[in-house]
Amino acid sequence: MGKEVIKVRGGRTLSGEVEISGAKNSAVALIPASLMAEKGEVVLEGLPEISDVETLMSLLNDLNIKTDLEGTVLKINAEEAENMPLPNTKVQSLRASYYMMGAMLARFKKCVIGLPGGCPLGPRPIDQHIKGFEALGAKVTNEHGAMYLVAEELKGAKIFFDVVSVGATINLMIAASCAKGRTVLENVAKEPEIVDVASLLNNMGADVRGAGTDTIKINGVEELHGTTHNIIPDRIEAGTYMIAGAAAGDSFTVRNIIPTHMESLTAKLEELGVKIEIGDDYATITKPDEYRPVSVKTQVYPGFATDLQQPLTPLLFKADGVSKITETIYPARFRHVDELNRMDGKIEQKGGSALIYPSELKGADVYASDLRAGACLLISGLLADGVTTIHNVNHIDRGYTDIVKKLDTLGADIWREEISAD
Ligand code: EPU
């Protein structure tokens, strides 16, 4: 069987409207959390149509949980869930499989699962997740590459995280929902996806307070039940399109956004010279004639998102001076740099920073090493002279709903093609 590539011929102006899908990094936590509903059905509305959602559904099916996906609505019935060890291959295809640990521990008091995979962004330890589970009373061991988590009972505890982690915050919020007594999580992450997961848990009967602040307090409950939940829009997908609009847009509207989630990006685009009109749930963008160079430092929310530094990079080639990106969350998240060099992009990585010099990009064959590197290459392709062929598009399909179709509708010259496997 052949492999797919995405091809894009640069130089088109993009205009019209694009509708943002539900948030990937919320969906991948909401689906595992749903397995905790012992009675009734959890209905998740507005899910993104991405392969990570399918992988997580399949993991639920392995636990005898019924799932029914129609378009963007997923119904999950976990009344007859059975605890089973979860196989390595599926678990390793995405990072968020670690949320199965918190949810299974809460529901079954036991979980056997392979180590999570996900995008290669340098070291991605899960020590803070484990520290948290242990504080709740679980015994955690790693045997032959599988994690064993077992607890006689989960008991509320006070946990101060050593690093601010999205995953550890969500995982502990999930696990502590059904622990006995009160849990206090301190030095937690504040990303909007955390607030979204807390709201699902509360609608399922949990008592979680303070999500979105530095401290989350959870009063454990006996049991959770079904509910209907509408997911928040994907601020990283929205940001990716806003950057595409800033690079090549003329009256380019990004719809279904929560503008406050976009503030650090909006401010940076304005600093670059991009014209943005913000409405209640949309942004309209027109590219400027000239761009100013900027410095960007990634930070935890509400700072500039690490997930958007790779997509932003191609835009900086257009500035009339040298720009700098400093990555503080994943200092090794620079695997797109070599690919941009192949496109004649002058970019130098030094430690956790990259310097980006004014360059005219040229189409080339490039390889997506991870999801956001893939988005970076797509935007580079929109700007480049000639055709860019992006390989390893499976990374892109993990996180962006119909990206080729959406860009095509906006006027990009973009298509998928099958190539022979060798
Ligand atoms: N960290 C630890 N120990 C831990 C957990 C994290 O040292 O136990 C460190 C990490 O190595 C990193 C920092 O803490 O340096 C932050 O990591 P975090 O745990 O917040 O990342 P994550 O939860 O694994 C999520 C998103 C990522 C996004 C990061 C940061 C999901 C499934 N993934 O990862 O999204 O980059 O938060 O915002 O929610 C993406 O969508 O492309 C993506 C990689």
Short mmCIF file of C-alpha atoms and ligand atoms in Angstrom, two decimals:
data_model
loop_
_atom_site.label_atom_id
_atom_site.label_comp_id
_atom_site.label_asym_id
_atom_site.label_seq_id
_atom_site.Cartn_x
_atom_site.Cartn_y
_atom_site.Cartn_z
CA MET A 1 0.00 0.00 0.00
CA GLY A 2 1.16 3.55 -0.74
CA LYS A 3 1.74 6.29 1.76
CA GLU A 4 0.08 9.66 1.66
CA VAL A 5 1.83 12.98 1.32
CA ILE A 6 0.38 16.48 1.33
CA LYS A 7 1.45 18.75 -1.50
CA VAL A 8 1.04 22.50 -1.49
CA ARG A 9 1.90 25.03 -4.17
CA GLY A 10 2.65 28.34 -2.48
CA GLY A 11 1.80 31.89 -3.38
CA ARG A 12 -1.99 31.94 -3.17
CA THR A 13 -3.85 34.53 -1.12
CA LEU A 14 -6.24 32.95 1.38
CA SER A 15 -9.66 34.42 2.10
CA GLY A 16 -13.08 33.39 3.34
CA GLU A 17 -13.95 31.59 6.56
CA VAL A 18 -12.66 28.59 8.44
CA GLU A 19 -14.52 26.90 11.31
CA ILE A 20 -12.41 25.68 14.21
CA SER A 21 -13.07 22.18 15.57
CA GLY A 22 -13.18 20.96 19.18
CA ALA A 23 -9.95 20.99 21.17
CA LYS A 24 -7.73 17.95 20.66
CA ASN A 25 -5.97 18.31 24.01
CA SER A 26 -9.31 18.50 25.76
CA ALA A 27 -10.89 15.63 23.78
CA VAL A 28 -8.03 13.28 24.61
CA ALA A 29 -8.75 13.78 28.33
CA LEU A 30 -12.55 13.90 28.16
CA ILE A 31 -12.74 10.49 26.47
CA PRO A 32 -10.71 8.61 29.13
CA ALA A 33 -12.51 10.52 31.93
CA SER A 34 -15.84 9.28 30.55
CA LEU A 35 -14.98 5.70 31.49
CA MET A 36 -15.59 6.69 35.11
CA ALA A 37 -19.36 6.98 34.57
CA GLU A 38 -20.73 3.86 36.26
CA LYS A 39 -24.31 4.74 35.35
CA GLY A 40 -25.67 6.37 32.23
CA GLU A 41 -24.10 7.58 29.05
CA VAL A 42 -21.56 10.34 28.52
CA VAL A 43 -22.24 12.30 25.33
CA LEU A 44 -19.34 14.41 24.08
CA GLU A 45 -20.36 17.00 21.49
CA GLY A 46 -18.16 18.89 19.05
CA LEU A 47 -15.22 16.51 19.02
CA PRO A 48 -12.45 17.04 16.48
CA GLU A 49 -12.29 14.45 13.68
CA ILE A 50 -8.75 13.26 14.29
CA SER A 51 -7.03 9.91 14.64
CA ASP A 52 -6.23 10.42 18.36
CA VAL A 53 -9.98 10.32 19.08
CA GLU A 54 -10.29 7.01 17.22
CA THR A 55 -7.34 5.50 19.08
CA LEU A 56 -8.83 6.42 22.46
CA MET A 57 -12.23 5.04 21.47
CA SER A 58 -10.55 1.80 20.56
CA LEU A 59 -8.81 1.71 23.97
CA LEU A 60 -12.22 2.12 25.63
CA ASN A 61 -13.58 -0.72 23.47
CA ASP A 62 -10.77 -2.93 24.81
CA LEU A 63 -12.31 -2.36 28.26
CA ASN A 64 -15.75 -3.51 27.05
CA ILE A 65 -17.00 0.07 26.89
CA LYS A 66 -19.50 0.89 24.15
CA THR A 67 -18.71 3.86 21.93
CA ASP A 68 -20.78 5.30 19.14
CA LEU A 69 -19.30 8.12 17.05
CA GLU A 70 -21.49 9.99 14.61
CA GLY A 71 -19.73 12.95 13.06
CA THR A 72 -18.55 15.05 15.97
CA VAL A 73 -20.74 13.44 18.66
CA LEU A 74 -19.42 10.53 20.68
CA LYS A 75 -21.62 8.49 23.00
CA ILE A 76 -19.81 6.45 25.62
CA ASN A 77 -21.49 3.85 27.78
CA ALA A 78 -19.15 2.46 30.41
CA GLU A 79 -21.73 0.71 32.60
CA GLU A 80 -20.29 -2.71 31.79
CA ALA A 81 -16.64 -1.70 31.74
CA GLU A 82 -14.14 -4.45 32.58
CA ASN A 83 -10.59 -3.92 33.68
CA MET A 84 -8.05 -5.30 31.17
CA PRO A 85 -4.36 -4.64 30.53
CA LEU A 86 -4.01 -2.10 27.70
CA PRO A 87 -1.83 -3.08 24.76
CA ASN A 88 1.38 -1.30 23.89
CA THR A 89 0.88 -0.42 20.23
CA LYS A 90 -2.24 1.71 20.63
CA VAL A 91 -1.09 3.24 23.91
CA GLN A 92 2.21 4.27 22.38
CA SER A 93 0.66 6.01 19.41
CA LEU A 94 -0.37 8.97 21.56
CA ARG A 95 0.78 10.79 24.64
CA ALA A 96 -2.67 11.23 26.15
CA SER A 97 -3.06 7.51 26.77
CA TYR A 98 -1.61 8.43 30.18
CA TYR A 99 -5.09 9.73 31.12
CA MET A 100 -6.26 6.11 31.08
CA MET A 101 -4.09 5.66 34.20
CA GLY A 102 -5.97 8.22 36.29
CA ALA A 103 -9.38 7.15 35.03
CA MET A 104 -8.80 3.39 35.40
CA LEU A 105 -7.24 3.84 38.81
CA ALA A 106 -10.31 5.78 39.94
CA ARG A 107 -12.79 3.28 38.46
CA PHE A 108 -11.05 -0.09 39.03
CA LYS A 109 -8.27 0.72 41.56
CA LYS A 110 -5.94 -0.97 39.12
CA CYS A 111 -4.42 -0.21 35.74
CA VAL A 112 -1.87 -2.06 33.60
CA ILE A 113 -0.77 -0.02 30.63
CA GLY A 114 2.17 0.50 28.23
CA LEU A 115 4.24 3.67 28.53
CA PRO A 116 2.69 6.63 26.68
CA GLY A 117 4.18 7.72 23.34
CA GLY A 118 3.32 10.92 21.48
CA CYS A 119 5.30 13.56 19.66
CA PRO A 120 9.10 13.35 20.02
CA LEU A 121 9.77 16.69 21.69
CA GLY A 122 12.79 15.61 23.75
CA PRO A 123 12.42 14.12 27.25
CA ARG A 124 8.78 13.90 28.39
CA PRO A 125 8.83 12.34 31.87
CA ILE A 126 5.66 11.43 33.77
CA ASP A 127 7.21 11.56 37.24
CA GLN A 128 4.71 14.18 38.44
CA HIS A 129 1.77 11.97 37.44
CA ILE A 130 3.31 9.07 39.35
CA LYS A 131 4.15 11.19 42.39
CA GLY A 132 0.50 12.27 42.46
CA PHE A 133 -0.93 8.74 42.13
CA GLU A 134 1.39 7.56 44.90
CA ALA A 135 0.25 10.41 47.14
CA LEU A 136 -3.33 9.17 46.64
CA GLY A 137 -2.23 5.73 47.87
CA ALA A 138 -1.42 3.86 44.64
CA LYS A 139 1.57 1.58 44.26
CA VAL A 140 3.20 2.27 40.91
CA THR A 141 5.74 -0.05 39.30
CA ASN A 142 7.27 -0.36 35.86
CA GLU A 143 7.70 -3.98 34.78
CA HIS A 144 9.12 -4.82 31.35
CA GLY A 145 7.92 -1.54 29.84
CA ALA A 146 4.40 -1.70 31.28
CA MET A 147 3.15 0.43 34.14
CA TYR A 148 1.28 -1.27 36.99
CA LEU A 149 -0.84 0.99 39.18
CA VAL A 150 -2.67 -0.59 42.07
CA ALA A 151 -4.48 0.87 45.09
CA GLU A 152 -6.56 -0.73 47.82
CA GLU A 153 -8.32 2.56 48.06
CA LEU A 154 -7.56 6.08 46.84
CA LYS A 155 -7.35 8.65 49.61
CA GLY A 156 -7.37 12.42 49.17
CA ALA A 157 -4.01 14.14 49.67
CA LYS A 158 -2.19 17.45 49.34
CA ILE A 159 0.06 17.40 46.27
CA PHE A 160 2.46 20.19 45.29
CA PHE A 161 3.72 19.66 41.73
CA ASP A 162 7.44 20.33 41.16
CA VAL A 163 6.78 21.39 37.57
CA VAL A 164 3.65 22.93 36.11
CA SER A 165 2.23 20.13 33.97
CA VAL A 166 -0.98 20.03 31.95
CA GLY A 167 -1.06 16.24 31.90
CA ALA A 168 -0.29 15.71 35.60
CA THR A 169 -2.88 18.34 36.63
CA ILE A 170 -5.63 16.70 34.57
CA ASN A 171 -4.65 13.14 35.51
CA LEU A 172 -4.73 13.89 39.22
CA MET A 173 -7.98 15.83 38.94
CA ILE A 174 -9.49 12.73 37.30
CA ALA A 175 -8.08 10.23 39.80
CA ALA A 176 -8.92 12.34 42.87
CA SER A 177 -12.55 12.79 41.79
CA CYS A 178 -13.38 9.40 43.26
CA ALA A 179 -10.77 9.33 46.07
CA LYS A 180 -11.94 9.30 49.66
CA GLY A 181 -11.86 12.78 51.19
CA ARG A 182 -10.29 16.00 50.01
CA THR A 183 -7.41 16.48 47.57
CA VAL A 184 -5.59 19.78 47.12
CA LEU A 185 -3.44 20.15 43.98
CA GLU A 186 -0.97 23.03 44.12
CA ASN A 187 1.21 24.65 41.46
CA VAL A 188 -1.11 23.30 38.78
CA ALA A 189 -1.38 24.23 35.11
CA LYS A 190 -4.14 26.68 34.11
CA GLU A 191 -4.75 25.80 30.45
CA PRO A 192 -8.37 26.13 29.21
CA GLU A 193 -8.42 22.37 28.56
CA ILE A 194 -8.06 21.82 32.33
CA VAL A 195 -11.14 23.93 32.98
CA ASP A 196 -13.01 21.96 30.30
CA VAL A 197 -12.15 18.60 31.89
CA ALA A 198 -13.12 19.90 35.35
CA SER A 199 -16.46 20.97 33.96
CA LEU A 200 -17.10 17.51 32.48
CA LEU A 201 -16.15 15.87 35.80
CA ASN A 202 -18.46 18.19 37.75
CA ASN A 203 -21.33 17.45 35.37
CA MET A 204 -20.64 13.75 35.95
CA GLY A 205 -21.15 14.33 39.69
CA ALA A 206 -17.62 15.21 40.84
CA ASP A 207 -16.77 18.14 43.12
CA VAL A 208 -13.76 19.92 41.55
CA ARG A 209 -13.11 23.60 42.33
CA GLY A 210 -10.51 26.11 41.23
CA ALA A 211 -9.61 24.76 37.77
CA GLY A 212 -7.99 27.63 35.87
CA THR A 213 -6.22 28.93 39.03
CA ASP A 214 -2.99 27.79 40.77
CA THR A 215 -4.81 25.53 43.23
CA ILE A 216 -7.47 22.91 42.57
CA LYS A 217 -9.53 21.41 45.42
CA ILE A 218 -11.38 18.17 44.93
CA ASN A 219 -13.84 16.58 47.34
CA GLY A 220 -13.98 12.90 46.39
CA VAL A 221 -17.39 11.38 45.59
CA GLU A 222 -18.56 7.75 45.62
CA GLU A 223 -19.56 7.45 42.00
CA LEU A 224 -19.81 9.35 38.72
CA HIS A 225 -22.60 9.23 36.16
CA GLY A 226 -23.38 10.11 32.54
CA THR A 227 -23.88 13.63 31.18
CA THR A 228 -23.73 15.68 27.98
CA HIS A 229 -20.75 17.93 27.42
CA ASN A 230 -19.89 20.38 24.65
CA ILE A 231 -16.15 20.66 24.14
CA ILE A 232 -14.25 23.98 23.88
CA PRO A 233 -12.76 25.06 20.53
CA ASP A 234 -9.18 24.12 19.75
CA ARG A 235 -7.04 27.19 20.50
CA ILE A 236 -4.00 25.59 18.83
CA GLU A 237 -5.89 24.78 15.64
CA ALA A 238 -7.31 28.33 15.75
CA GLY A 239 -3.82 29.73 16.27
CA THR A 240 -2.48 27.72 13.35
CA TYR A 241 -5.11 29.22 11.02
CA MET A 242 -4.60 32.70 12.45
CA ILE A 243 -0.91 32.37 11.59
CA ALA A 244 -1.80 31.10 8.10
CA GLY A 245 -4.03 34.16 7.73
CA ALA A 246 -1.26 36.44 8.96
CA ALA A 247 1.06 34.90 6.38
CA ALA A 248 -1.22 34.78 3.35
CA GLY A 249 -4.67 36.06 4.28
CA ASP A 250 -6.85 38.84 2.98
CA SER A 251 -10.06 39.26 5.03
CA PHE A 252 -9.49 35.77 6.37
CA THR A 253 -11.92 34.84 9.17
CA VAL A 254 -11.29 32.19 11.80
CA ARG A 255 -14.61 31.24 13.42
CA ASN A 256 -15.55 29.41 16.62
CA ILE A 257 -12.76 30.73 18.80
CA ILE A 258 -12.70 31.98 22.37
CA PRO A 259 -10.77 35.25 21.90
CA THR A 260 -9.35 35.29 25.47
CA HIS A 261 -7.68 31.93 24.75
CA MET A 262 -5.88 33.56 21.83
CA GLU A 263 -4.52 36.68 23.55
CA SER A 264 -0.81 35.83 23.66
CA LEU A 265 -0.85 34.95 19.95
CA THR A 266 -2.99 37.93 18.95
CA ALA A 267 -0.60 40.28 20.76
CA LYS A 268 2.41 38.73 19.03
CA LEU A 269 0.81 38.90 15.58
CA GLU A 270 -0.04 42.56 16.16
CA GLU A 271 3.55 43.19 17.20
CA LEU A 272 4.59 41.67 13.86
CA GLY A 273 2.37 44.22 12.13
CA VAL A 274 -0.61 41.97 11.30
CA LYS A 275 -4.07 43.55 11.24
CA ILE A 276 -6.59 41.62 13.34
CA GLU A 277 -10.22 42.37 14.09
CA ILE A 278 -11.55 40.41 17.04
CA GLY A 279 -15.27 39.65 17.40
CA ASP A 280 -17.23 37.64 19.98
CA ASP A 281 -16.16 34.29 18.57
CA TYR A 282 -14.07 35.10 15.52
CA ALA A 283 -10.94 36.87 14.29
CA THR A 284 -10.55 38.45 10.87
CA ILE A 285 -7.00 38.79 9.65
CA THR A 286 -5.28 40.52 6.78
CA LYS A 287 -1.58 40.16 6.08
CA PRO A 288 0.44 43.37 6.20
CA ASP A 289 2.80 44.59 3.46
CA GLU A 290 5.72 44.46 5.87
CA TYR A 291 6.42 42.46 9.00
CA ARG A 292 8.52 43.55 11.96
CA PRO A 293 10.89 41.03 13.61
CA VAL A 294 9.82 39.77 17.08
CA SER A 295 11.09 37.78 20.05
CA VAL A 296 8.89 34.95 21.29
CA LYS A 297 9.32 32.97 24.49
CA THR A 298 7.06 29.99 25.11
CA GLN A 299 5.42 29.87 28.53
CA VAL A 300 2.67 27.99 30.34
CA TYR A 301 -0.84 29.42 29.76
CA PRO A 302 -1.66 32.31 29.44
CA GLY A 303 1.83 32.79 27.96
CA PHE A 304 2.73 32.02 24.36
CA ALA A 305 1.90 28.31 23.75
CA THR A 306 4.75 25.94 22.92
CA ASP A 307 2.36 24.26 20.47
CA LEU A 308 2.30 27.44 18.37
CA GLN A 309 6.00 28.28 18.16
CA GLN A 310 6.61 25.82 15.31
CA PRO A 311 3.62 27.05 13.23
CA LEU A 312 4.66 30.69 13.86
CA THR A 313 8.24 30.19 12.64
CA PRO A 314 7.60 30.40 8.85
CA LEU A 315 5.92 33.77 9.28
CA LEU A 316 9.11 35.16 10.84
CA PHE A 317 11.07 34.55 7.61
CA LYS A 318 9.02 37.41 6.17
CA ALA A 319 10.14 39.98 8.79
CA ASP A 320 12.62 42.69 7.83
CA GLY A 321 15.09 41.68 10.55
CA VAL A 322 16.15 38.78 12.76
CA SER A 323 13.53 37.17 15.02
CA LYS A 324 14.14 34.87 17.97
CA ILE A 325 12.12 32.01 19.42
CA THR A 326 13.03 30.68 22.87
CA GLU A 327 11.41 27.40 23.87
CA THR A 328 11.15 27.02 27.65
CA ILE A 329 8.68 24.10 27.87
CA TYR A 330 10.39 21.61 25.52
CA PRO A 331 13.89 23.03 24.78
CA ALA A 332 14.43 20.32 22.13
CA ARG A 333 11.24 21.08 20.17
CA PHE A 334 13.16 22.16 17.06
CA ARG A 335 13.02 19.21 14.71
CA HIS A 336 11.42 21.41 12.06
CA VAL A 337 14.63 23.46 11.73
CA ASP A 338 16.45 21.07 9.37
CA GLU A 339 13.34 20.81 7.21
CA LEU A 340 13.05 24.61 6.95
CA ASN A 341 16.73 24.75 5.96
CA ARG A 342 15.86 22.41 3.06
CA MET A 343 13.32 25.02 1.94
CA ASP A 344 16.06 27.69 1.99
CA GLY A 345 14.79 29.08 5.29
CA LYS A 346 17.72 30.60 7.17
CA ILE A 347 17.22 29.49 10.75
CA GLU A 348 19.80 28.56 13.35
CA GLN A 349 19.11 26.64 16.52
CA LYS A 350 21.28 27.35 19.56
CA GLY A 351 20.30 25.39 22.65
CA GLY A 352 16.68 26.15 23.44
CA SER A 353 16.47 29.07 21.00
CA ALA A 354 16.26 29.64 17.27
CA LEU A 355 17.25 32.71 15.29
CA ILE A 356 15.15 33.28 12.18
CA TYR A 357 16.59 35.43 9.37
CA PRO A 358 14.69 37.04 6.48
CA SER A 359 14.38 34.35 3.77
CA GLU A 360 12.45 33.48 0.63
CA LEU A 361 11.18 29.92 1.04
CA LYS A 362 11.38 27.44 -1.85
CA GLY A 363 9.28 24.30 -2.26
CA ALA A 364 11.04 21.05 -1.27
CA ASP A 365 10.44 17.53 0.01
CA VAL A 366 10.17 17.78 3.80
CA TYR A 367 9.34 15.43 6.67
CA ALA A 368 7.00 16.14 9.59
CA SER A 369 8.67 14.86 12.75
CA ASP A 370 5.66 15.67 14.94
CA LEU A 371 2.21 17.24 14.83
CA ARG A 372 3.10 20.92 15.14
CA ALA A 373 6.21 20.55 12.98
CA GLY A 374 3.76 19.29 10.36
CA ALA A 375 1.65 22.45 10.74
CA CYS A 376 4.83 24.53 10.46
CA LEU A 377 5.71 22.83 7.16
CA LEU A 378 2.21 23.33 5.78
CA ILE A 379 2.35 27.07 6.48
CA SER A 380 5.86 27.17 5.02
CA GLY A 381 4.45 25.50 1.91
CA LEU A 382 1.76 28.19 1.60
CA LEU A 383 4.51 30.84 1.52
CA ALA A 384 7.07 29.01 -0.60
CA ASP A 385 7.81 29.40 -4.25
CA GLY A 386 6.88 26.14 -6.01
CA VAL A 387 5.56 22.87 -4.63
CA THR A 388 6.31 21.56 -1.13
CA THR A 389 5.76 17.87 -0.46
CA ILE A 390 5.16 17.00 3.19
CA HIS A 391 5.87 13.43 4.24
CA ASN A 392 4.77 11.66 7.46
CA VAL A 393 1.34 13.27 7.36
CA ASN A 394 0.04 10.78 9.91
CA HIS A 395 1.42 13.21 12.53
CA ILE A 396 -0.74 16.00 11.12
CA ASP A 397 -3.85 13.79 10.98
CA ARG A 398 -3.44 13.04 14.70
CA GLY A 399 -4.43 16.59 15.54
CA TYR A 400 -5.97 18.66 12.72
CA THR A 401 -9.52 18.03 11.45
CA ASP A 402 -9.64 18.02 7.63
CA ILE A 403 -6.73 20.43 7.30
CA VAL A 404 -6.32 19.94 3.56
CA LYS A 405 -10.02 20.51 2.92
CA LYS A 406 -10.15 23.56 5.18
CA LEU A 407 -7.12 25.17 3.50
CA ASP A 408 -8.44 24.27 0.04
CA THR A 409 -11.73 26.03 0.82
CA LEU A 410 -9.75 29.11 1.83
CA GLY A 411 -8.12 29.16 -1.58
CA ALA A 412 -4.85 27.30 -1.01
CA ASP A 413 -3.50 25.10 -3.81
CA ILE A 414 -3.19 21.97 -1.68
CA TRP A 415 -3.92 18.28 -2.15
CA ARG A 416 -3.13 14.79 -0.87
CA GLU A 417 -1.33 12.28 -3.01
CA GLU A 418 -0.48 8.63 -2.61
CA ILE A 419 3.15 7.70 -3.18
CA SER A 420 4.72 4.25 -3.26
CA ALA A 421 5.76 3.01 0.18
CA ASP A 422 9.52 2.64 -0.52
N1 EPU B 1 7.05 17.35 32.91
C1 EPU B 1 7.82 16.72 33.84
N2 EPU B 1 7.25 15.70 34.55
C2 EPU B 1 5.97 15.30 34.38
C3 EPU B 1 5.19 15.96 33.42
C4 EPU B 1 5.76 17.00 32.69
O1 EPU B 1 8.99 17.04 34.03
O2 EPU B 1 5.53 14.37 35.06
C5 EPU B 1 7.63 18.47 32.13
C6 EPU B 1 7.67 18.18 30.63
O3 EPU B 1 8.81 17.45 30.27
C7 EPU B 1 7.63 19.57 30.04
C8 EPU B 1 6.75 20.35 31.03
O4 EPU B 1 6.78 19.59 32.25
O5 EPU B 1 8.92 20.13 30.06
C9 EPU B 1 5.33 20.55 30.60
O6 EPU B 1 4.76 19.31 30.19
P1 EPU B 1 3.20 19.00 30.32
O7 EPU B 1 3.03 17.86 31.26
O8 EPU B 1 2.47 20.26 30.59
O9 EPU B 1 2.90 18.48 28.86
P2 EPU B 1 1.88 17.33 28.47
O10 EPU B 1 0.72 17.36 29.40
O11 EPU B 1 2.58 16.04 28.29
C10 EPU B 1 0.38 18.80 26.96
C11 EPU B 1 -0.07 18.77 25.54
C12 EPU B 1 1.06 19.15 24.61
C13 EPU B 1 1.58 20.52 25.00
C14 EPU B 1 1.97 20.54 26.48
C15 EPU B 1 2.38 21.91 26.99
C16 EPU B 1 -1.72 17.01 25.60
C17 EPU B 1 -2.10 15.64 25.22
N3 EPU B 1 -0.51 17.41 25.22
O12 EPU B 1 1.42 17.85 27.05
O13 EPU B 1 0.50 19.20 23.32
O14 EPU B 1 2.71 20.84 24.22
O15 EPU B 1 0.85 20.12 27.28
O16 EPU B 1 1.36 22.82 26.80
O17 EPU B 1 -2.49 17.74 26.21
C18 EPU B 1 0.50 19.09 20.98
O18 EPU B 1 -0.72 19.27 21.03
O19 EPU B 1 1.17 19.13 19.91
C19 EPU B 1 1.21 18.80 22.23
C20 EPU B 1 2.42 18.25 22.25
#
